[in-house]
mmCIF file of C-alpha atoms in Angstrom:
data_model
loop_
_atom_site.group_PDB
_atom_site.id
_atom_site.type_symbol
_atom_site.label_atom_id
_atom_site.label_comp_id
_atom_site.label_asym_id
_atom_site.label_seq_id
_atom_site.Cartn_x
_atom_site.Cartn_y
_atom_site.Cartn_z
ATOM 1 C CA MET A 1 -27.236 -52.395 48.816
ATOM 2 C CA ASN A 2 -24.966 -54.007 46.327
ATOM 3 C CA PHE A 3 -26.899 -56.885 44.507
ATOM 4 C CA ARG A 4 -25.276 -56.311 41.056
ATOM 5 C CA SER A 5 -23.156 -59.584 40.723
ATOM 6 C CA ASP A 6 -21.427 -61.965 42.809
ATOM 7 C CA ASN A 7 -18.164 -61.092 40.828
ATOM 8 C CA THR A 8 -18.298 -57.937 43.066
ATOM 9 C CA ALA A 9 -17.674 -59.928 46.188
ATOM 10 C CA PRO A 10 -14.358 -60.110 48.065
ATOM 11 C CA THR A 11 -12.103 -63.473 48.493
ATOM 12 C CA ALA A 12 -13.120 -65.814 51.174
ATOM 13 C CA PRO A 13 -10.534 -65.796 54.153
ATOM 14 C CA GLU A 14 -10.116 -69.632 53.779
ATOM 15 C CA ILE A 15 -8.828 -69.011 50.281
ATOM 16 C CA LEU A 16 -6.548 -65.973 51.062
ATOM 17 C CA ARG A 17 -4.940 -68.070 53.944
ATOM 18 C CA ALA A 18 -4.374 -70.983 51.336
ATOM 19 C CA LEU A 19 -2.547 -68.233 49.018
ATOM 20 C CA GLU A 20 -0.329 -67.249 51.830
ATOM 21 C CA ARG A 21 0.866 -70.662 52.604
ATOM 22 C CA ALA A 22 1.468 -71.321 48.874
ATOM 23 C CA ASN A 23 3.500 -68.036 48.698
ATOM 24 C CA ASP A 24 6.386 -69.374 50.678
ATOM 25 C CA GLY A 25 9.526 -70.116 48.656
ATOM 26 C CA ALA A 26 10.239 -71.224 45.022
ATOM 27 C CA ALA A 27 7.956 -73.906 43.198
ATOM 28 C CA PRO A 28 8.080 -75.330 39.805
ATOM 29 C CA ALA A 29 6.182 -73.586 37.015
ATOM 30 C CA TYR A 30 3.517 -74.527 34.466
ATOM 31 C CA GLY A 31 1.564 -76.758 36.595
ATOM 32 C CA GLU A 32 4.479 -79.084 38.008
ATOM 33 C CA ASP A 33 4.081 -77.620 41.480
ATOM 34 C CA ALA A 34 2.731 -79.594 44.381
ATOM 35 C CA TRP A 35 -0.553 -77.999 44.314
ATOM 36 C CA SER A 36 -1.286 -78.437 40.774
ATOM 37 C CA ARG A 37 -0.402 -82.058 40.944
ATOM 38 C CA ARG A 38 -2.872 -82.558 43.431
ATOM 39 C CA LEU A 39 -5.779 -81.204 41.507
ATOM 40 C CA ASP A 40 -6.531 -84.336 39.590
ATOM 41 C CA GLU A 41 -6.684 -86.501 42.604
ATOM 42 C CA ALA A 42 -8.897 -83.777 44.695
ATOM 43 C CA PHE A 43 -11.349 -83.457 41.851
ATOM 44 C CA SER A 44 -11.389 -87.316 41.240
ATOM 45 C CA ALA A 45 -12.260 -87.990 44.888
ATOM 46 C CA LEU A 46 -15.025 -85.269 44.685
ATOM 47 C CA PHE A 47 -16.603 -86.591 41.558
ATOM 48 C CA GLU A 48 -15.793 -90.368 42.579
ATOM 49 C CA ARG A 49 -14.385 -90.755 39.036
ATOM 50 C CA GLU A 50 -10.848 -90.327 37.268
ATOM 51 C CA VAL A 51 -11.191 -86.798 35.837
ATOM 52 C CA ARG A 52 -8.418 -84.476 34.368
ATOM 53 C CA VAL A 53 -8.187 -80.772 35.655
ATOM 54 C CA PHE A 54 -6.899 -77.714 34.029
ATOM 55 C CA THR A 55 -6.953 -74.395 35.563
ATOM 56 C CA VAL A 56 -7.781 -71.278 33.719
ATOM 57 C CA ALA A 57 -8.289 -67.426 34.515
ATOM 58 C CA THR A 58 -11.917 -67.050 33.323
ATOM 59 C CA GLY A 59 -15.092 -68.681 33.118
ATOM 60 C CA THR A 60 -15.007 -67.730 29.528
ATOM 61 C CA ALA A 61 -11.790 -69.176 28.795
ATOM 62 C CA ALA A 62 -13.139 -72.471 30.317
ATOM 63 C CA ASN A 63 -15.966 -72.615 28.140
ATOM 64 C CA ALA A 64 -14.292 -71.578 24.866
ATOM 65 C CA ILE A 65 -11.510 -74.122 25.309
ATOM 66 C CA CYS A 66 -13.776 -76.704 26.078
ATOM 67 C CA LEU A 67 -16.088 -76.334 23.166
ATOM 68 C CA ALA A 68 -13.188 -75.819 20.972
ATOM 69 C CA SER A 69 -11.887 -79.242 21.965
ATOM 70 C CA ALA A 70 -15.213 -80.721 21.075
ATOM 71 C CA THR A 71 -16.388 -79.212 17.819
ATOM 72 C CA PRO A 72 -14.560 -78.728 14.286
ATOM 73 C CA PRO A 73 -14.791 -74.973 12.864
ATOM 74 C CA TRP A 74 -17.620 -76.264 10.725
ATOM 75 C CA GLY A 75 -19.492 -77.718 13.786
ATOM 76 C CA ALA A 76 -22.338 -76.274 15.835
ATOM 77 C CA VAL A 77 -22.778 -75.695 19.545
ATOM 78 C CA LEU A 78 -26.312 -76.184 20.623
ATOM 79 C CA CYS A 79 -27.489 -73.713 23.516
ATOM 80 C CA HIS A 80 -30.215 -71.801 25.012
ATOM 81 C CA ARG A 81 -30.622 -68.266 23.487
ATOM 82 C CA GLU A 82 -29.879 -66.699 26.924
ATOM 83 C CA ALA A 83 -26.678 -69.025 27.535
ATOM 84 C CA HIS A 84 -23.820 -67.167 28.556
ATOM 85 C CA ILE A 85 -21.749 -68.330 25.808
ATOM 86 C CA GLU A 86 -24.293 -66.616 23.424
ATOM 87 C CA CYS A 87 -24.842 -63.298 25.198
ATOM 88 C CA ASP A 88 -21.650 -62.498 27.296
ATOM 89 C CA GLU A 89 -18.485 -63.958 25.846
ATOM 90 C CA CYS A 90 -17.882 -61.483 22.826
ATOM 91 C CA GLY A 91 -17.610 -64.610 20.406
ATOM 92 C CA ALA A 92 -14.956 -66.471 22.406
ATOM 93 C CA PRO A 93 -16.341 -69.826 21.513
ATOM 94 C CA GLU A 94 -16.479 -68.982 17.906
ATOM 95 C CA PHE A 95 -12.821 -67.657 18.149
ATOM 96 C CA PHE A 96 -11.353 -70.518 20.064
ATOM 97 C CA SER A 97 -13.042 -72.944 17.641
ATOM 98 C CA GLY A 98 -12.036 -71.553 14.445
ATOM 99 C CA GLY A 99 -15.601 -70.346 13.520
ATOM 100 C CA ALA A 100 -17.968 -73.028 14.923
ATOM 101 C CA LYS A 101 -21.536 -71.597 15.055
ATOM 102 C CA LEU A 102 -23.986 -71.333 18.092
ATOM 103 C CA VAL A 103 -27.468 -72.838 17.494
ATOM 104 C CA LEU A 104 -29.907 -71.397 19.561
ATOM 105 C CA MET A 105 -32.864 -72.969 21.329
ATOM 106 C CA ASP A 106 -35.757 -71.608 23.430
ATOM 107 C CA GLY A 107 -37.115 -72.884 26.961
ATOM 108 C CA ALA A 108 -38.503 -71.470 29.908
ATOM 109 C CA HIS A 109 -36.268 -69.932 32.591
ATOM 110 C CA ALA A 110 -33.353 -70.432 30.263
ATOM 111 C CA LYS A 111 -33.340 -74.081 30.244
ATOM 112 C CA VAL A 112 -33.500 -76.370 27.291
ATOM 113 C CA SER A 113 -35.613 -79.676 26.820
ATOM 114 C CA PRO A 114 -34.590 -83.052 24.980
ATOM 115 C CA ALA A 115 -37.135 -82.033 22.534
ATOM 116 C CA ALA A 116 -35.462 -78.810 21.787
ATOM 117 C CA VAL A 117 -32.216 -80.637 21.551
ATOM 118 C CA GLU A 118 -33.621 -82.927 19.020
ATOM 119 C CA GLU A 119 -35.366 -80.245 16.856
ATOM 120 C CA ALA A 120 -31.945 -78.251 16.714
ATOM 121 C CA VAL A 121 -30.161 -81.344 15.638
ATOM 122 C CA ALA A 122 -32.718 -82.076 12.711
ATOM 123 C CA ARG A 123 -32.714 -78.378 11.822
ATOM 124 C CA ASN A 124 -29.115 -78.844 10.965
ATOM 125 C CA ALA A 125 -29.036 -82.358 8.873
ATOM 126 C CA ARG A 126 -28.529 -81.078 5.531
ATOM 127 C CA GLY A 127 -25.222 -82.802 5.120
ATOM 128 C CA VAL A 128 -22.449 -80.482 3.927
ATOM 129 C CA HIS A 129 -24.884 -77.628 3.500
ATOM 130 C CA SER A 130 -25.367 -77.538 7.354
ATOM 131 C CA VAL A 131 -23.146 -77.056 10.120
ATOM 132 C CA LYS A 132 -22.728 -80.008 11.887
ATOM 133 C CA PRO A 133 -24.265 -80.450 15.520
ATOM 134 C CA SER A 134 -21.206 -81.182 17.730
ATOM 135 C CA VAL A 135 -21.743 -79.947 21.301
ATOM 136 C CA LEU A 136 -24.574 -79.532 23.698
ATOM 137 C CA SER A 137 -23.953 -76.704 26.266
ATOM 138 C CA ILE A 138 -26.173 -75.927 29.086
ATOM 139 C CA SER A 139 -25.719 -73.658 32.076
ATOM 140 C CA GLN A 140 -26.003 -75.201 35.311
ATOM 141 C CA PRO A 141 -28.007 -73.153 37.116
ATOM 142 C CA SER A 142 -29.327 -71.681 34.102
ATOM 143 C CA GLU A 143 -28.721 -67.733 33.153
ATOM 144 C CA ARG A 144 -32.135 -66.954 35.012
ATOM 145 C CA GLY A 145 -30.884 -69.066 38.068
ATOM 146 C CA ALA A 146 -33.106 -72.110 37.392
ATOM 147 C CA ILE A 147 -31.660 -75.664 38.121
ATOM 148 C CA TYR A 148 -31.574 -78.787 36.046
ATOM 149 C CA THR A 149 -32.566 -81.661 38.298
ATOM 150 C CA PRO A 150 -30.567 -84.959 37.773
ATOM 151 C CA ASP A 151 -33.212 -86.478 36.119
ATOM 152 C CA GLU A 152 -33.245 -83.483 33.573
ATOM 153 C CA VAL A 153 -29.493 -83.618 32.909
ATOM 154 C CA ALA A 154 -29.879 -87.359 32.502
ATOM 155 C CA ALA A 155 -32.323 -86.810 29.856
ATOM 156 C CA LEU A 156 -30.484 -84.394 28.030
ATOM 157 C CA GLY A 157 -27.276 -86.643 28.221
ATOM 158 C CA GLU A 158 -29.350 -89.474 26.567
ATOM 159 C CA VAL A 159 -30.166 -87.272 23.731
ATOM 160 C CA ALA A 160 -26.865 -86.072 23.433
ATOM 161 C CA GLY A 161 -25.433 -89.600 23.356
ATOM 162 C CA LYS A 162 -28.044 -90.790 20.763
ATOM 163 C CA THR A 163 -27.192 -87.675 18.737
ATOM 164 C CA GLY A 164 -23.584 -88.023 18.940
ATOM 165 C CA LEU A 165 -23.065 -84.495 20.829
ATOM 166 C CA THR A 166 -20.339 -83.916 23.315
ATOM 167 C CA PHE A 167 -22.179 -82.758 26.573
ATOM 168 C CA HIS A 168 -20.699 -79.459 28.411
ATOM 169 C CA ILE A 169 -22.041 -77.718 31.381
ATOM 170 C CA ASP A 170 -21.052 -74.074 32.103
ATOM 171 C CA GLY A 171 -20.774 -74.431 35.730
ATOM 172 C CA ALA A 172 -19.841 -70.650 36.562
ATOM 173 C CA ARG A 173 -22.374 -71.039 39.645
ATOM 174 C CA PHE A 174 -22.053 -74.718 39.754
ATOM 175 C CA ALA A 175 -21.746 -74.865 43.493
ATOM 176 C CA ASN A 176 -25.199 -73.040 44.066
ATOM 177 C CA ALA A 177 -26.778 -75.698 42.022
ATOM 178 C CA VAL A 178 -25.331 -78.572 43.912
ATOM 179 C CA ALA A 179 -26.154 -76.896 47.298
ATOM 180 C CA THR A 180 -29.945 -76.283 46.259
ATOM 181 C CA LEU A 181 -30.027 -79.888 44.912
ATOM 182 C CA ASP A 182 -28.204 -81.595 48.070
ATOM 183 C CA CYS A 183 -26.748 -84.355 45.612
ATOM 184 C CA HIS A 184 -23.727 -85.751 44.756
ATOM 185 C CA PRO A 185 -21.816 -83.622 42.235
ATOM 186 C CA GLY A 186 -21.462 -86.981 39.949
ATOM 187 C CA ASP A 187 -25.185 -86.939 39.685
ATOM 188 C CA ILE A 188 -25.654 -83.918 37.481
ATOM 189 C CA THR A 189 -22.434 -84.481 35.506
ATOM 190 C CA TRP A 190 -20.535 -87.853 34.579
ATOM 191 C CA ARG A 191 -23.424 -90.212 35.682
ATOM 192 C CA ALA A 192 -25.845 -88.334 33.500
ATOM 193 C CA GLY A 193 -23.639 -88.344 30.429
ATOM 194 C CA VAL A 194 -21.809 -85.093 30.769
ATOM 195 C CA ASP A 195 -18.437 -84.935 29.251
ATOM 196 C CA LEU A 196 -17.020 -81.607 30.106
ATOM 197 C CA LEU A 197 -17.610 -79.177 33.031
ATOM 198 C CA SER A 198 -16.708 -75.580 33.463
ATOM 199 C CA PHE A 199 -16.286 -75.448 37.089
ATOM 200 C CA GLY A 200 -16.456 -72.178 38.606
ATOM 201 C CA ALA A 201 -14.903 -70.633 41.734
ATOM 202 C CA THR A 202 -14.314 -66.892 41.199
ATOM 203 C CA LYS A 203 -17.918 -65.967 41.741
ATOM 204 C CA ASN A 204 -18.182 -68.059 45.104
ATOM 205 C CA GLY A 205 -14.902 -66.657 46.877
ATOM 206 C CA ALA A 206 -11.908 -67.067 44.728
ATOM 207 C CA ILE A 207 -9.583 -64.940 42.652
ATOM 208 C CA ALA A 208 -9.508 -65.741 38.950
ATOM 209 C CA ALA A 209 -9.437 -69.356 39.637
ATOM 210 C CA GLU A 210 -11.771 -71.630 37.209
ATOM 211 C CA ALA A 211 -11.342 -75.056 36.251
ATOM 212 C CA ILE A 212 -11.967 -77.226 32.990
ATOM 213 C CA ILE A 213 -13.029 -80.928 34.339
ATOM 214 C CA ALA A 214 -12.694 -83.447 31.753
ATOM 215 C CA PHE A 215 -14.520 -86.392 32.736
ATOM 216 C CA ASP A 216 -13.688 -87.979 29.267
ATOM 217 C CA THR A 217 -10.087 -88.236 29.909
ATOM 218 C CA ALA A 218 -9.018 -88.854 26.247
ATOM 219 C CA ARG A 219 -9.722 -85.344 25.703
ATOM 220 C CA ALA A 220 -6.818 -84.022 28.053
ATOM 221 C CA GLU A 221 -4.070 -83.731 25.524
ATOM 222 C CA GLU A 222 -6.230 -81.673 23.246
ATOM 223 C CA ILE A 223 -7.496 -79.170 26.024
ATOM 224 C CA ALA A 224 -3.944 -79.058 27.318
ATOM 225 C CA ARG A 225 -2.707 -77.881 24.054
ATOM 226 C CA ARG A 226 -5.442 -75.412 23.372
ATOM 227 C CA ARG A 227 -5.180 -74.030 26.997
ATOM 228 C CA LYS A 228 -1.586 -73.343 26.264
ATOM 229 C CA ARG A 229 -2.176 -71.964 22.755
ATOM 230 C CA GLY A 230 -4.954 -69.789 24.015
ATOM 231 C CA GLY A 231 -2.825 -68.248 26.569
ATOM 232 C CA HIS A 232 -4.258 -69.605 29.758
ATOM 233 C CA LEU A 233 -1.374 -72.014 31.073
ATOM 234 C CA PHE A 234 -0.351 -70.280 34.210
ATOM 235 C CA SER A 235 3.331 -69.962 34.680
ATOM 236 C CA LYS A 236 2.737 -69.631 38.392
ATOM 237 C CA GLY A 237 0.179 -72.508 38.424
ATOM 238 C CA ARG A 238 0.238 -73.147 42.140
ATOM 239 C CA TYR A 239 -1.758 -69.934 43.102
ATOM 240 C CA ALA A 240 -4.931 -70.988 41.154
ATOM 241 C CA ALA A 241 -4.480 -74.693 42.202
ATOM 242 C CA ALA A 242 -4.043 -73.678 46.109
ATOM 243 C CA GLN A 243 -7.219 -71.665 45.657
ATOM 244 C CA LEU A 244 -9.215 -74.529 44.467
ATOM 245 C CA LEU A 245 -7.907 -77.140 46.666
ATOM 246 C CA ALA A 246 -8.964 -74.813 49.706
ATOM 247 C CA TYR A 247 -12.306 -74.366 47.926
ATOM 248 C CA LEU A 248 -12.844 -78.030 48.048
ATOM 249 C CA GLU A 249 -11.543 -78.608 51.741
ATOM 250 C CA ASP A 250 -14.279 -79.280 54.187
ATOM 251 C CA ASP A 251 -16.778 -78.480 51.428
ATOM 252 C CA LEU A 252 -16.098 -74.535 51.609
ATOM 253 C CA TRP A 253 -17.561 -74.363 48.139
ATOM 254 C CA LEU A 254 -20.952 -75.534 49.478
ATOM 255 C CA LYS A 255 -20.838 -73.668 52.725
ATOM 256 C CA LEU A 256 -20.118 -70.338 50.789
ATOM 257 C CA ALA A 257 -22.925 -71.211 47.981
ATOM 258 C CA ARG A 258 -25.511 -72.185 50.727
ATOM 259 C CA ARG A 259 -25.191 -69.031 52.515
ATOM 260 C CA ALA A 260 -25.678 -67.005 49.367
ATOM 261 C CA ASN A 261 -28.574 -69.083 48.244
ATOM 262 C CA ASP A 262 -30.294 -68.954 51.452
ATOM 263 C CA PHE A 263 -30.133 -64.931 51.595
ATOM 264 C CA ALA A 264 -31.680 -65.001 48.068
ATOM 265 C CA GLY A 265 -34.445 -67.175 49.198
ATOM 266 C CA VAL A 266 -35.235 -64.482 51.717
ATOM 267 C CA LEU A 267 -35.356 -61.690 48.994
ATOM 268 C CA GLY A 268 -37.498 -64.173 46.706
ATOM 269 C CA GLU A 269 -40.222 -64.549 49.367
ATOM 270 C CA ALA A 270 -40.193 -60.584 49.749
ATOM 271 C CA ALA A 271 -40.703 -60.179 46.044
ATOM 272 C CA ALA A 272 -42.784 -63.163 45.309
ATOM 273 C CA PRO A 273 -45.452 -61.087 43.409
ATOM 274 C CA PHE A 274 -43.032 -59.988 41.015
ATOM 275 C CA LEU A 275 -40.674 -63.019 40.412
ATOM 276 C CA SER A 276 -40.132 -63.794 36.675
ATOM 277 C CA THR A 277 -38.389 -67.066 37.660
ATOM 278 C CA PRO A 278 -38.587 -69.155 40.666
ATOM 279 C CA VAL A 279 -35.819 -68.760 43.235
ATOM 280 C CA GLN A 280 -33.410 -71.590 43.291
ATOM 281 C CA THR A 281 -29.938 -70.328 43.715
ATOM 282 C CA ASN A 282 -28.451 -67.182 44.437
ATOM 283 C CA GLN A 283 -30.245 -65.008 41.685
ATOM 284 C CA VAL A 284 -33.515 -63.400 42.105
ATOM 285 C CA PHE A 285 -35.331 -62.225 38.897
ATOM 286 C CA ILE A 286 -38.171 -59.775 39.199
ATOM 287 C CA ARG A 287 -40.582 -57.875 36.867
ATOM 288 C CA PRO A 288 -42.116 -55.005 38.907
ATOM 289 C CA GLY A 289 -41.971 -52.501 36.214
ATOM 290 C CA VAL A 290 -39.793 -49.437 35.405
ATOM 291 C CA GLU A 291 -41.129 -47.402 37.798
ATOM 292 C CA ALA A 292 -40.651 -49.725 40.592
ATOM 293 C CA LEU A 293 -37.333 -50.439 39.544
ATOM 294 C CA ALA A 294 -36.550 -46.656 39.936
ATOM 295 C CA GLN A 295 -37.903 -46.498 43.277
ATOM 296 C CA LEU A 296 -35.457 -49.389 44.345
ATOM 297 C CA ARG A 297 -32.443 -47.535 42.962
ATOM 298 C CA ALA A 298 -33.608 -44.461 44.584
ATOM 299 C CA ALA A 299 -33.465 -46.093 47.865
ATOM 300 C CA GLY A 300 -29.800 -47.192 47.478
ATOM 301 C CA ALA A 301 -30.302 -50.574 45.746
ATOM 302 C CA GLU A 302 -27.991 -51.634 43.165
ATOM 303 C CA PHE A 303 -28.581 -54.142 40.348
ATOM 304 C CA TYR A 304 -28.587 -54.922 36.622
ATOM 305 C CA ASP A 305 -31.574 -54.340 34.368
ATOM 306 C CA TRP A 306 -32.624 -57.666 32.494
ATOM 307 C CA GLY A 307 -34.348 -58.271 29.276
ATOM 308 C CA GLY A 308 -35.098 -55.804 26.510
ATOM 309 C CA GLU A 309 -34.986 -52.140 27.114
ATOM 310 C CA GLY A 310 -38.241 -50.839 29.026
ATOM 311 C CA ALA A 311 -38.836 -54.521 30.188
ATOM 312 C CA GLY A 312 -39.154 -53.557 33.754
ATOM 313 C CA GLU A 313 -37.350 -56.637 34.745
ATOM 314 C CA ALA A 314 -33.988 -56.955 37.007
ATOM 315 C CA ARG A 315 -31.360 -59.368 38.376
ATOM 316 C CA LEU A 316 -30.394 -59.427 42.023
ATOM 317 C CA VAL A 317 -27.511 -61.632 42.795
ATOM 318 C CA VAL A 318 -26.461 -62.401 46.319
ATOM 319 C CA SER A 319 -23.018 -63.186 47.025
ATOM 320 C CA TRP A 320 -21.473 -65.435 49.750
ATOM 321 C CA SER A 321 -20.283 -62.514 51.517
ATOM 322 C CA GLN A 322 -23.407 -60.514 51.490
ATOM 323 C CA LYS A 323 -24.096 -58.710 54.668
ATOM 324 C CA GLU A 324 -27.280 -59.614 56.561
ATOM 325 C CA ALA A 325 -28.289 -55.962 57.175
ATOM 326 C CA GLU A 326 -28.171 -55.259 53.444
ATOM 327 C CA VAL A 327 -30.235 -58.430 52.829
ATOM 328 C CA GLU A 328 -32.887 -57.335 55.422
ATOM 329 C CA ALA A 329 -32.835 -53.614 53.936
ATOM 330 C CA MET A 330 -33.488 -55.121 50.516
ATOM 331 C CA ARG A 331 -36.143 -57.407 51.900
ATOM 332 C CA GLY A 332 -37.929 -54.504 53.274
ATOM 333 C CA LEU A 333 -37.763 -52.413 49.933
ATOM 334 C CA LEU A 334 -39.214 -55.329 48.087
ATOM 335 C CA ALA A 335 -42.021 -55.901 50.476
ATOM 336 C CA SER A 336 -42.817 -52.104 50.172
ATOM 337 C CA LEU A 337 -43.716 -52.681 46.416
ATOM 338 C CA ARG A 338 -46.675 -54.523 46.992
#
C-alpha cells in the first residue's frame, strides 16, 4: 500500500505510446521539432488565450525560472510558509534569481489570503532598506491539497495587480485542482490575473515533463534565455513536447487526475475523524497520533510523516495508477483506527 507520493507512479500508457511515435527517425534539436512547435498552439487552445510554453525537466526548474524572470536579486517572492518553493527546493528560487528573498505568510491549509499579501507587502515597504515585493506565488492546490476557488484566485490577482506583484502559480498538481473545480483552466489563471504558471505533468503520468506557461507573452524572451542559462533547454525537445501534447489530448490530464482524486475521497471518508485538512484533491492529511501511524505502517502502509517531529500527522498521496485493491485495503485500515 504505497501512498508515499504520486512521484512514485509509472508512466501513463498513452504517454508511452506518444513517445514511441516521436521516436521515429531524426528531428530538429532545441525546440525546432514539429512537436515542440505545436505546444504554443495546443496550450493557447486549452487556455483560450495566446500563451508561450517552455518545457523543462522538473517542477523546481519551472518554479525557479518563472520566479527569476519576475524579480530582481533585491526583490521578494511572497509565498506561504509551507510552499514548495520554501520547503522543498533547496534554495533554487533564490539561486536562480541571484539572491531574491522569500517572504513567508501564514494561512489555514497552506493557503494565503489577500489580507496576508497586503500585510507582507506593507512589512517590506521601507524603501532601499527592504527587499522589494515583486512576486506573489501560490500553489494550486496548496501543499496540503486545498484548492483556491476561481473567486479566491481572482481576489489574490486583484491584490497582486494593485500592489505591482507578478502573480505566479506552482501547478505541480494543477490537473487535480481543475478536475475537482470542474472549471475552465483559464478561470483560475489568466482570467484571475495570473501571469505565470508552472504546469505539472510528471506527477500525473508523464516522465520529466513540466511546462512554464507565460500568459504575459512579453516575458517569453527572458524566460527562454533563463531556461537555456539554467541548463533546461532540451536538445531533444520532441520527447517532452510529445508527452505534453498527449497529456492534453482527449483531456487525458483530467481523466488521470479525477481517478486519483476519487480514490483520495474514499480514503478521506474512512479517515474523517482524523483529517487535518479537507480532502479536495489526491492528497489526504491525517493526524491520528504517533501510535496510530505506527499501526498503519506495521500493517504495510507506506506514507510520509508531516509536520514537526512527533506531530502524529501524515500525508497520503493517491496516484493516477493506484490499484483499487490498495485503496480498499487502506480504507479498511483507516476505518479500523476509530
